[in-house]
XYZ file of C-alpha atoms in Angstrom:
42
model
C -0.009 -0.046 0.035
C 2.956 2.346 0.562
C 3.981 2.032 -3.018
C 0.267 2.728 -4.227
C 0.275 5.896 -2.128
C 3.233 7.439 -4.057
C 2.432 5.906 -7.460
C 1.556 8.158 -10.438
C -0.145 5.246 -12.264
C -1.707 1.962 -11.055
C -2.564 -0.445 -13.851
C -5.924 -2.047 -13.713
C -4.438 -5.300 -15.202
C -2.838 -8.040 -12.976
C 0.719 -9.334 -13.575
C 0.741 -11.968 -16.268
C -2.768 -10.589 -17.501
C -1.498 -7.659 -19.540
C -0.007 -5.354 -16.860
C 3.178 -4.854 -18.802
C 1.402 -4.183 -21.991
C -0.843 -1.634 -20.177
C 2.197 0.150 -18.684
C 4.118 0.301 -22.037
C 1.014 1.542 -23.744
C 0.500 4.412 -21.235
C 4.225 5.400 -21.510
C 3.922 5.418 -25.366
C 0.829 7.564 -25.315
C 2.447 10.050 -23.050
C 5.489 10.208 -25.494
C 3.176 10.573 -28.515
C 4.379 7.322 -30.047
C 1.060 5.236 -29.498
C -0.716 4.596 -32.879
C 0.532 7.768 -34.568
C 0.909 7.951 -38.369
C 4.180 6.260 -38.383
C 3.469 3.581 -35.686
C 2.929 0.771 -38.127
C 5.983 1.316 -40.398
C 9.059 -0.824 -39.681
């Protein structure tokens, strides 16, 4: 609970059930890299 009290973001997904993807998606959205025009070009 200490960590939750100082956290900026708490995922609604559980570990092993999409938590890492959720956190990565949130970071990419903040950086403006999530599903932008160049997102699907390798």
